[in-house]
Amino acid sequence: MEWKEKEWAKQIAEKIRKKEQIVALRSDGKIPYTTVNGRFDDWTDRIGWWTNGFYAGQMWLLYYVYKEDLFRKTAKNIEEKLDKNLMEYMAMDHDNGFKWLLTSAANYKLTGNEMSKNRALLAAANLAGRYNPKGHFIRAWNDSGNGDTAGWAIIDCMMNLPLLYWASKQTNDKRFTQIAKFHADMVSREYIREDGSSYHIMTFDPESGEKIKPLGGQGIDENSSWTRGQAWALYGFALSYNYTKEKRYLETAEKVAVYIQQELLKWEFVPVDFAQKKDVLWEDSSAAAIMAFGFLELEQWTKSKERKTTFHKTAISLLRTLEEKRCNLTEETDFIIENCSVAYHEKEHNVSLIYADYYFTEAILRLSDGIMKGVD
């Protein structure tokens, strides 16, 4: 029997919808990050955590497709809780995009809520304020005030640049896009190795802007290939091309994509780090989900018919493996995707993480023609 991709995606999307109708009610008031005994935990008291926008983002995706008020209310409640984060300077960082692009900017697109637009613009302005004009990078984490991390930048920030592109369009202020492009150019130059793999953390002298050295970060070491970092690079550069149509970002995204494809041939499941040994059975299904959508995004823009085909096939292969072997769509658990890992040197592995659910949902809805494409 011929496999029909769109029908498959629609069936999975409907299962996600039915599951989330139960989970959203059961998790009322929570900002989830992972699960304990199958139930979401709650990070409301750690309001500045980088993942705190993902569940709301997933709810907005479902609301866009199904127009169910439960999803809207759940997303709105989390967005309003994040106001506390907006008022805490030390809790604002390079991940403003993850938090307010998926919550406030999405709300504004779908409902026209001016307060949500204001929140997203405040977050964008804060993100732009982290730009170091000497090193042309957006600073990553805050520290206790001693400046230890003032020169640190990470590959993850490629996924936060769309908040700046969005702010430029909303305000007609080109500074936001200029900063995003300066950072993207720096990442392409300093992070992406010749083979298409990426460093996670790069350190710079915050005063002179001179590059100092890479750090291992969440991978095995500074010379390895942390898979979620590869996913951020793939998806992030594809998005920068989407917003700017600058050819160099498309070329970088394709370079990363080809590297990932070559590495995936060696693994049944996506490992935490492509450099890890075969007998280390730690996976990162979140990286698989992010990669899948990254390939779908890049498929739209690549000029090569052959690459369009191979990028699409890679995305489908990743998603089908997740759906068949790493996906729980029953109502008994709050999570959808299992066997994720935060970092190679983390104590716990093969756990659930909220952003895996978000990116899996995003990819499935894209394939079923239900997704809202961007938040412009």
XYZ file of N, CA, C and O in Angstrom, residues 11-173:
652
model
N -3.121 12.498 10.489
C -3.514 11.544 11.529
C -2.721 11.788 12.816
O -3.291 11.772 13.914
N -1.421 12.038 12.676
C -0.593 12.323 13.851
C -1.014 13.638 14.482
O -1.106 13.764 15.714
N -1.287 14.636 13.655
C -1.720 15.939 14.166
C -3.005 15.804 14.979
O -3.152 16.426 16.042
N -3.929 14.999 14.494
C -5.192 14.802 15.215
C -4.951 14.100 16.545
O -5.604 14.413 17.554
N -4.019 13.167 16.575
C -3.682 12.496 17.832
C -3.061 13.478 18.824
O -3.346 13.426 20.026
N -2.203 14.370 18.314
C -1.608 15.394 19.184
C -2.695 16.300 19.738
O -2.712 16.627 20.925
N -3.630 16.679 18.871
C -4.737 17.536 19.308
C -5.515 16.894 20.453
O -5.756 17.535 21.491
N -5.897 15.648 20.268
C -6.700 14.973 21.290
C -5.921 14.794 22.589
O -6.476 14.943 23.687
N -4.649 14.482 22.469
C -3.821 14.333 23.662
C -3.724 15.654 24.409
O -3.893 15.710 25.631
N -3.459 16.743 23.681
C -3.259 18.039 24.324
C -4.548 18.617 24.903
O -4.499 19.449 25.815
N -5.691 18.190 24.398
C -6.948 18.590 25.036
C -6.995 18.099 26.477
O -7.505 18.797 27.368
N -6.450 16.923 26.721
C -6.404 16.351 28.068
C -5.252 16.949 28.871
O -5.424 17.371 30.022
N -4.083 16.993 28.248
C -2.874 17.439 28.960
C -2.979 18.909 29.356
O -2.580 19.287 30.464
N -3.519 19.745 28.484
C -3.626 21.177 28.804
C -4.505 21.408 30.024
O -4.203 22.251 30.875
N -5.585 20.668 30.122
C -6.458 20.776 31.308
C -5.758 20.247 32.562
O -5.816 20.855 33.627
N -5.071 19.141 32.399
C -4.384 18.522 33.527
C -3.212 19.376 34.013
O -2.852 19.336 35.187
N -2.641 20.164 33.113
C -1.453 20.954 33.437
C -1.771 22.430 33.642
O -0.874 23.271 33.586
N -3.019 22.733 33.870
C -3.454 24.124 34.018
C -2.600 24.862 35.056
O -2.423 24.394 36.180
N -2.056 26.005 34.652
C -1.254 26.820 35.554
C 0.224 26.527 35.529
O 1.022 27.257 36.129
N 0.641 25.478 34.834
C 2.050 25.096 34.803
C 2.796 25.715 33.619
O 2.208 25.997 32.575
N 4.100 25.899 33.805
C 5.013 26.168 32.702
C 5.960 24.969 32.656
O 6.929 24.902 33.409
N 5.714 23.996 31.811
C 6.466 22.744 31.869
C 7.835 22.804 31.201
O 8.058 23.570 30.262
N 8.718 21.966 31.707
C 10.057 21.785 31.137
C 10.302 20.312 30.822
O 10.640 19.941 29.722
N 10.100 19.448 31.826
C 10.223 18.012 31.631
C 9.092 17.334 32.398
O 8.141 18.010 32.814
N 9.164 16.033 32.531
C 8.109 15.324 33.256
C 8.711 14.493 34.386
O 9.851 14.041 34.315
N 7.912 14.288 35.411
C 8.252 13.417 36.535
C 7.147 12.367 36.623
O 5.970 12.722 36.799
N 7.518 11.124 36.440
C 6.529 10.031 36.407
C 5.425 10.305 35.385
O 4.242 10.044 35.618
N 5.835 10.864 34.260
C 4.900 11.089 33.170
C 4.101 12.364 33.245
O 3.336 12.679 32.322
N 4.242 13.141 34.333
C 3.486 14.382 34.493
C 4.421 15.586 34.412
O 5.537 15.555 34.938
N 3.945 16.652 33.765
C 4.751 17.861 33.637
C 5.148 18.426 34.996
O 4.334 18.465 35.933
N 6.392 18.892 35.087
C 6.798 19.696 36.235
C 6.366 21.141 35.981
O 5.686 21.420 34.988
N 6.740 22.059 36.848
C 6.296 23.447 36.731
C 7.449 24.387 37.043
O 7.989 24.367 38.145
N 7.820 25.202 36.042
C 8.943 26.133 36.204
C 8.480 27.574 36.388
O 9.240 28.511 36.133
N 7.271 27.759 36.867
C 6.765 29.110 37.107
C 7.666 29.878 38.071
O 7.880 31.088 37.906
N 8.215 29.188 39.061
C 9.078 29.849 40.039
C 10.483 30.111 39.499
O 11.273 30.797 40.141
N 10.796 29.548 38.339
C 12.086 29.808 37.665
C 11.765 30.468 36.326
O 12.059 29.933 35.255
N 11.168 31.627 36.422
C 10.502 32.263 35.285
C 11.444 32.644 34.154
O 11.025 32.803 33.011
N 12.737 32.776 34.442
C 13.669 33.169 33.403
C 14.241 32.030 32.585
O 15.051 32.262 31.687
N 13.817 30.794 32.859
C 14.386 29.646 32.164
C 14.082 29.694 30.672
O 12.986 30.077 30.250
N 15.047 29.309 29.867
C 14.985 29.518 28.423
C 13.865 28.767 27.724
O 13.418 29.168 26.646
N 13.369 27.691 28.321
C 12.344 26.873 27.656
C 10.919 27.300 27.995
O 9.968 26.651 27.557
N 10.756 28.374 28.747
C 9.440 28.685 29.299
C 8.409 29.174 28.280
O 7.247 29.379 28.628
N 8.803 29.333 27.028
C 7.832 29.713 26.007
C 7.355 28.568 25.137
O 6.413 28.725 24.353
N 7.969 27.394 25.271
C 7.695 26.325 24.307
C 6.304 25.717 24.426
O 5.670 25.415 23.407
N 5.810 25.523 25.642
C 4.481 24.930 25.747
C 3.419 25.901 25.223
O 2.496 25.505 24.508
N 3.583 27.179 25.560
C 2.665 28.188 25.005
C 2.767 28.219 23.484
O 1.757 28.341 22.780
N 3.990 28.097 22.970
C 4.169 28.075 21.518
C 3.464 26.903 20.877
O 2.828 27.040 19.818
N 3.542 25.753 21.518
C 2.836 24.580 21.007
C 1.322 24.809 21.020
O 0.610 24.432 20.078
N 0.845 25.450 22.067
C -0.591 25.746 22.156
C -1.030 26.700 21.041
O -2.108 26.547 20.459
N -0.194 27.695 20.728
C -0.546 28.619 19.642
C -0.574 27.903 18.297
O -1.418 28.193 17.439
N 0.361 26.972 18.085
C 0.331 26.193 16.842
C -0.990 25.437 16.717
O -1.626 25.431 15.660
N -1.398 24.805 17.798
C -2.642 24.038 17.776
C -3.866 24.948 17.660
O -4.839 24.612 16.970
N -3.808 26.092 18.299
C -4.920 27.038 18.193
C -5.065 27.538 16.753
O -6.186 27.676 16.233
N -3.951 27.812 16.114
C -3.985 28.297 14.728
C -4.701 27.300 13.821
O -5.482 27.679 12.941
N -4.458 26.019 14.045
C -5.037 24.983 13.187
C -6.469 24.660 13.587
O -7.363 24.568 12.741
N -6.717 24.509 14.899
C -7.994 23.959 15.358
C -8.939 24.984 15.977
O -10.110 24.674 16.215
N -8.428 26.173 16.271
C -9.251 27.271 16.802
C -9.983 26.908 18.109
O -11.088 27.394 18.372
N -9.361 26.074 18.921
C -9.967 25.688 20.193
C -9.515 26.643 21.291
O -8.317 26.871 21.487
N -10.485 27.171 22.014
C -10.189 28.215 22.990
C -9.296 27.730 24.130
O -8.565 28.513 24.733
N -9.343 26.442 24.436
C -8.482 25.893 25.480
C -7.013 26.166 25.169
O -6.240 26.549 26.058
N -6.634 25.973 23.931
C -5.244 26.182 23.545
C -4.866 27.665 23.657
O -3.780 28.017 24.118
N -5.756 28.534 23.234
C -5.501 29.982 23.336
C -5.340 30.408 24.784
O -4.404 31.144 25.131
N -6.236 29.951 25.643
C -6.187 30.345 27.053
C -4.919 29.833 27.734
O -4.298 30.547 28.532
N -4.541 28.610 27.421
C -3.329 28.038 28.013
C -2.107 28.849 27.615
O -1.254 29.178 28.453
N -2.011 29.189 26.338
C -0.879 29.973 25.848
C -0.870 31.369 26.460
O 0.177 31.883 26.874
N -2.031 31.984 26.532
C -2.140 33.341 27.068
C -1.740 33.394 28.543
O -1.068 34.332 28.986
N -2.132 32.387 29.307
C -1.793 32.359 30.725
C -0.282 32.296 30.944
O 0.262 32.964 31.831
N 0.399 31.493 30.134
C 1.857 31.409 30.252
C 2.504 32.721 29.828
O 3.435 33.213 30.484
N 2.020 33.309 28.754
C 2.554 34.596 28.298
C 2.458 35.655 29.391
O 3.411 36.413 29.628
N 1.339 35.710 30.065
C 1.169 36.711 31.121
C 2.106 36.444 32.303
O 2.610 37.381 32.929
N 2.357 35.174 32.599
C 3.311 34.852 33.659
C 4.712 35.344 33.317
O 5.483 35.741 34.194
N 5.041 35.326 32.033
C 6.369 35.746 31.605
C 6.606 37.247 31.776
O 7.737 37.718 31.638
N 5.568 38.003 32.090
C 5.757 39.433 32.385
C 6.733 39.622 33.540
O 7.486 40.600 33.588
N 6.721 38.701 34.472
C 7.660 38.773 35.594
C 9.091 38.685 35.089
O 9.994 39.370 35.595
N 9.319 37.856 34.077
C 10.636 37.738 33.474
C 11.061 39.048 32.823
O 12.220 39.474 32.939
N 10.134 39.722 32.150
C 10.448 40.997 31.496
C 10.931 42.055 32.483
O 11.657 42.976 32.106
N 10.529 41.920 33.730
C 10.890 42.909 34.747
C 12.124 42.514 35.559
O 12.489 43.191 36.498
N 12.769 41.400 35.203
C 13.980 40.964 35.906
C 15.164 41.039 34.954
O 15.344 40.178 34.094
N 15.988 42.052 35.107
C 17.095 42.287 34.182
C 18.001 41.067 34.048
O 18.370 40.665 32.948
N 18.372 40.455 35.164
C 19.303 39.336 35.125
C 18.668 38.053 34.572
O 19.362 37.083 34.302
N 17.359 38.055 34.419
C 16.680 36.892 33.842
C 16.452 37.054 32.343
O 15.923 36.155 31.695
N 16.868 38.200 31.802
C 16.759 38.440 30.363
C 18.087 38.081 29.714
O 19.150 38.480 30.186
N 18.019 37.314 28.610
C 19.273 36.900 27.992
C 19.094 36.653 26.501
O 18.135 37.131 25.897
N 20.029 35.905 25.916
C 20.012 35.650 24.477
C 18.818 34.818 24.037
O 18.551 34.725 22.835
N 18.116 34.194 24.968
C 16.984 33.340 24.625
C 15.641 34.061 24.648
O 14.591 33.412 24.715
N 15.656 35.365 24.563
C 14.405 36.131 24.506
C 13.525 35.685 23.343
O 12.298 35.707 23.434
N 14.154 35.281 22.256
C 13.375 34.837 21.102
C 12.579 33.585 21.395
O 11.390 33.495 21.058
N 13.217 32.602 22.015
C 12.508 31.386 22.373
C 11.287 31.681 23.242
O 10.255 31.024 23.129
N 11.424 32.662 24.124
C 10.329 32.937 25.058
C 9.234 33.814 24.444
O 8.053 33.481 24.535
N 9.606 34.917 23.791
C 8.555 35.857 23.360
C 8.174 35.763 21.888
O 7.103 36.211 21.502
N 9.006 35.146 21.075
C 8.585 34.906 19.695
C 7.478 33.854 19.662
O 6.509 33.978 18.911
N 7.621 32.836 20.510
C 6.657 31.735 20.525
C 5.401 32.053 21.328
O 4.403 31.340 21.218
N 5.453 33.116 22.137
C 4.293 33.484 22.951
C 3.680 34.784 22.449
O 2.657 34.784 21.778
N 4.329 35.891 22.742
C 3.730 37.202 22.451
C 3.632 37.507 20.960
O 2.606 38.003 20.490
N 4.695 37.244 20.208
C 4.639 37.524 18.773
C 3.603 36.642 18.096
O 2.878 37.085 17.192
N 3.497 35.398 18.533
C 2.475 34.506 17.978
C 1.078 34.998 18.335
O 0.163 34.991 17.499
N 0.905 35.425 19.569
C -0.391 35.965 20.006
C -0.774 37.175 19.156
O -1.911 37.281 18.684
N 0.171 38.060 18.952
C -0.110 39.263 18.161
C -0.506 38.895 16.731
O -1.450 39.467 16.168
N 0.195 37.926 16.151
C -0.139 37.520 14.785
C -1.549 36.957 14.699
O -2.294 37.264 13.765
N -1.934 36.158 15.681
C -3.205 35.445 15.603
C -4.392 36.239 16.127
O -5.524 36.009 15.708
N -4.155 37.157 17.066
C -5.275 37.874 17.684
C -5.193 39.392 17.554
O -6.162 40.074 17.868
N -4.029 39.911 17.142
C -3.869 41.354 17.058
C -3.717 42.036 18.405
O -3.879 43.254 18.512
N -3.375 41.274 19.438
C -3.237 41.826 20.787
C -2.057 42.780 20.858
O -0.898 42.383 20.733
N -2.334 44.077 21.074
C -1.288 45.097 21.092
C -0.369 44.955 22.302
O 0.817 45.295 22.228
N -0.898 44.478 23.418
C -0.047 44.274 24.590
C 0.984 43.191 24.312
O 2.141 43.281 24.739
N 0.575 42.169 23.572
C 1.508 41.108 23.198
C 2.593 41.647 22.266
O 3.771 41.298 22.401
N 2.203 42.491 21.331
C 3.185 43.115 20.447
C 4.196 43.909 21.265
O 5.412 43.840 21.021
N 3.711 44.647 22.253
C 4.594 45.449 23.098
C 5.579 44.566 23.855
O 6.767 44.879 23.958
N 5.095 43.452 24.388
C 5.979 42.524 25.101
C 7.100 42.029 24.190
O 8.274 41.994 24.571
N 6.726 41.606 22.986
C 7.720 41.060 22.062
C 8.735 42.125 21.652
O 9.926 41.836 21.497
N 8.289 43.356 21.487
C 9.217 44.440 21.131
C 10.161 44.761 22.284
O 11.348 45.046 22.065
N 9.651 44.727 23.518
C 10.524 44.927 24.677
C 11.597 43.839 24.725
O 12.773 44.122 24.991
N 11.189 42.600 24.468
C 12.145 41.487 24.481
C 13.164 41.632 23.358
O 14.357 41.344 23.542
N 12.712 42.085 22.188
C 13.625 42.280 21.055
C 14.631 43.382 21.347
O 15.824 43.265 21.028
N 14.169 44.474 21.945
C 15.068 45.574 22.276
C 16.119 45.131 23.291
O 17.296 45.513 23.202
N 15.700 44.317 24.249
C 16.654 43.792 25.226
C 17.678 42.886 24.548
O 18.877 42.959 24.846
N 17.210 42.047 23.633
C 18.120 41.155 22.917
C 19.120 41.965 22.088
O 20.320 41.663 22.081
N 18.638 42.994 21.408
C 19.534 43.845 20.625
C 20.561 44.535 21.515
O 21.704 44.763 21.103
N 20.171 44.840 22.737
C 21.075 45.496 23.675
C 22.207 44.609 24.150
O 23.163 45.092 24.780
N 22.143 43.330 23.858
C 23.201 42.398 24.229
C 24.289 42.321 23.164
O 25.271 41.584 23.313
N 24.122 43.077 22.104
C 25.072 43.038 20.993
C 26.386 43.720 21.359
O 26.399 44.837 21.885
N 27.490 43.022 21.100
C 28.826 43.579 21.306
C 29.347 44.078 19.963
O 29.646 43.269 19.073
N 29.468 45.406 19.774
C 29.837 45.943 18.459
C 31.279 45.692 18.058
O 31.618 45.809 16.879
N 32.140 45.368 19.017
C 33.530 45.054 18.681
C 33.658 43.641 18.114
O 34.350 43.412 17.121
N 33.008 42.704 18.766
C 33.094 41.312 18.320
C 31.976 40.891 17.395
O 31.982 39.780 16.876
N 30.986 41.757 17.205
C 29.821 41.471 16.355
C 29.086 40.214 16.806
O 28.677 39.379 15.992
N 28.916 40.085 18.108
C 28.189 38.939 18.641
C 27.158 39.388 19.672
O 27.293 40.455 20.277
N 26.134 38.566 19.840
C 25.142 38.770 20.884
C 25.556 37.932 22.083
O 25.716 36.713 21.979
N 25.752 38.593 23.202
C 26.193 37.904 24.404
C 25.161 36.854 24.818
O 23.959 37.090 24.762
N 25.661 35.719 25.281
C 24.777 34.648 25.745
C 24.315 34.920 27.168
O 23.526 35.828 27.413
N 24.821 34.140 28.126
C 24.290 34.175 29.480
C 24.757 35.389 30.272
O 25.796 35.988 29.979
N 23.978 35.708 31.302
C 24.409 36.686 32.294
C 25.267 35.976 33.337
O 25.295 34.746 33.409
N 25.952 36.741 34.160
C 26.689 36.170 35.273
C 26.306 36.945 36.524
O 25.331 37.703 36.525
N 27.057 36.772 37.582
C 26.720 37.414 38.850
C 27.116 38.885 38.898
O 26.933 39.543 39.911
N 27.641 39.395 37.806
C 28.031 40.796 37.759
C 29.521 41.022 37.626
O 29.982 42.157 37.511
N 30.298 39.930 37.583
C 31.746 40.074 37.484
C 32.253 40.042 36.040
O 33.453 40.165 35.795
N 31.353 39.848 35.104
C 31.735 39.898 33.693
C 32.378 38.645 33.146
O 32.915 38.653 32.031
N 32.319 37.532 33.880
C 32.986 36.311 33.441
C 32.478 35.811 32.088
O 33.226 35.213 31.322
N 31.201 36.007 31.821
C 30.638 35.510 30.566
C 30.296 36.637 29.591
O 29.552 36.442 28.647
N 30.865 37.806 29.806
C 30.554 38.956 28.949
C 30.979 38.730 27.505
O 30.424 39.343 26.587
N 31.943 37.835 27.288
C 32.419 37.562 25.939
C 31.985 36.216 25.389
O 32.566 35.729 24.431
N 30.949 35.622 25.985
C 30.485 34.307 25.530
C 29.308 34.438 24.568
O 28.366 35.209 24.803
N 29.361 33.667 23.508
C 28.236 33.581 22.569
C 28.055 32.115 22.192
O 29.026 31.349 22.180
N 26.811 31.722 21.881
C 26.538 30.300 21.623
C 25.728 30.105 20.343
O 25.005 30.997 19.894
N 25.856 28.904 19.778
C 25.193 28.587 18.511
C 23.679 28.680 18.629
O 22.989 29.018 17.663
N 23.137 28.413 19.822
C 21.693 28.440 20.046
C 21.061 29.772 19.633
O 19.891 29.824 19.242
N 21.835 30.842 19.755
C 21.283 32.181 19.513
C 20.840 32.380 18.066
O 20.065 33.304 17.784
N 21.283 31.531 17.156
C 20.795 31.630 15.779
C 19.276 31.516 15.732
O 18.634 32.099 14.854
N 18.700 30.798 16.698
C 17.260 30.612 16.730
C 16.524 31.785 17.358
O 15.287 31.854 17.295
N 17.262 32.712 17.972
C 16.634 33.884 18.565
C 16.662 35.092 17.633
O 15.953 36.076 17.861
N 17.466 35.014 16.580
C 17.566 36.129 15.636
C 16.226 36.477 14.983
O 15.978 37.663 14.698
N 15.331 35.502 14.713
C 14.043 35.880 14.119
C 13.246 36.901 14.926
O 12.445 37.641 14.355
N 13.466 36.972 16.245
C 12.793 38.007 17.032
C 13.257 39.389 16.588
O 12.469 40.349 16.546
N 14.539 39.504 16.230
C 15.065 40.786 15.750
C 14.547 41.106 14.347
O 14.186 42.257 14.060
N 14.499 40.110 13.483
C 13.935 40.338 12.144
C 12.474 40.778 12.260
O 12.023 41.676 11.537
N 11.743 40.120 13.141
C 10.334 40.468 13.364
C 10.214 41.907 13.855
O 9.361 42.674 13.357
N 11.043 42.293 14.810
C 10.976 43.645 15.363
C 11.280 44.689 14.298
O 10.673 45.765 14.273
N 12.215 44.407 13.404
C 12.526 45.336 12.314
C 11.309 45.579 11.444
O 11.005 46.717 11.061
N 10.601 44.497 11.144
C 9.417 44.631 10.289
C 8.305 45.397 10.993
O 7.621 46.228 10.380
N 8.140 45.153 12.295
C 7.072 45.811 13.039
C 7.328 47.300 13.229
O 6.395 48.103 13.267
N 8.588 47.678 13.370
C 8.931 49.064 13.712
C 9.535 49.839 12.548
O 9.716 51.053 12.653
N 9.851 49.139 11.459
C 10.592 49.731 10.340
C 11.924 50.311 10.805
O 12.414 51.297 10.260
N 12.507 49.673 11.793
C 13.800 50.079 12.347
C 14.822 49.019 11.942
O 14.787 47.889 12.432
